[in-house]
Coordinates of C-alpha atoms in Angstrom, one line a residue:
M1 CA 109.3 95.7 165.4
K2 CA 112.1 94.0 163.5
K3 CA 111.9 93.9 159.7
L4 CA 112.6 90.4 158.2
R5 CA 113.5 89.3 154.8
I6 CA 113.5 85.8 153.2
S7 CA 116.7 83.9 152.7
F8 CA 117.2 80.8 150.6
K9 CA 120.7 80.1 152.1
P10 CA 119.4 76.9 153.7
M11 CA 118.4 75.6 150.3
E12 CA 121.9 76.1 148.9
I13 CA 123.2 74.0 151.8
T14 CA 120.6 71.3 151.3
L15 CA 121.3 71.2 147.5
I16 CA 125.0 70.6 148.2
R17 CA 124.2 67.9 150.7
R18 CA 122.0 66.2 148.2
D19 CA 124.5 66.6 145.4
K20 CA 122.1 68.8 143.5
N21 CA 122.2 72.4 142.1
R22 CA 119.9 75.1 140.8
T23 CA 120.1 73.7 137.3
D24 CA 118.6 70.4 138.6
L25 CA 115.7 72.4 140.1
K26 CA 115.1 74.1 136.7
K27 CA 115.3 70.8 134.8
D28 CA 113.6 68.4 137.1
L29 CA 110.9 70.6 138.6
G30 CA 110.4 73.1 135.8
I31 CA 111.2 76.1 138.0
S32 CA 111.6 79.1 135.7
P33 CA 114.9 81.1 135.5
S34 CA 113.0 84.2 136.7
T35 CA 111.9 82.3 139.9
L36 CA 115.5 81.1 140.5
A37 CA 116.7 84.7 140.0
K38 CA 114.1 85.9 142.6
M39 CA 115.4 83.3 145.0
S40 CA 119.0 84.5 144.4
R41 CA 117.9 88.0 145.3
G42 CA 116.0 86.9 148.4
E43 CA 112.7 87.9 146.9
V44 CA 109.4 86.1 147.7
V45 CA 108.4 83.1 145.7
S46 CA 105.2 81.1 145.9
L47 CA 104.7 78.6 148.6
A48 CA 103.8 76.1 145.8
V49 CA 107.4 76.4 144.5
I50 CA 108.9 76.0 148.0
L51 CA 106.7 72.9 148.5
K52 CA 107.9 71.4 145.2
I53 CA 111.5 72.0 146.3
C54 CA 110.9 70.4 149.7
E55 CA 109.3 67.3 148.1
Y56 CA 112.1 67.0 145.6
L57 CA 114.8 67.3 148.2
E58 CA 112.9 65.3 150.7
C59 CA 113.3 67.9 153.4
N60 CA 111.4 70.3 155.6
I61 CA 110.7 73.9 154.8
E62 CA 113.4 75.1 157.2
D63 CA 115.9 73.3 155.0
V64 CA 114.9 75.5 152.1
V65 CA 114.0 78.9 153.5
E66 CA 114.5 81.1 156.6
F67 CA 113.7 84.5 157.7
V68 CA 116.6 86.8 158.6
E69 CA 116.7 90.3 160.0
A70 CA 116.7 92.9 157.2
E71 CA 119.5 95.3 157.0
T72 CA 118.3 98.9 157.1
A73 CA 119.8 102.2 156.0
D74 CA 119.5 103.3 159.7
A75 CA 121.6 100.4 161.0
N76 CA 124.8 102.4 161.2
K77 CA 123.2 105.4 163.0

């Protein structure tokens, strides 16, 4: 079974298309710096936060988050 990890790369693209940035998310939605840091590291954040972002950007969840195959230490063997 493939291991997956979360990626917020689609959110970065959507932010650019909407002429917004992470500071806007912090200021306008009250998203904490620690949550934004988790997103930068590809860590899990609550679905409530993702929903807020989708509503704010007027987009679908796939425009904010995606699952990508996780790199493993065994990948080069």
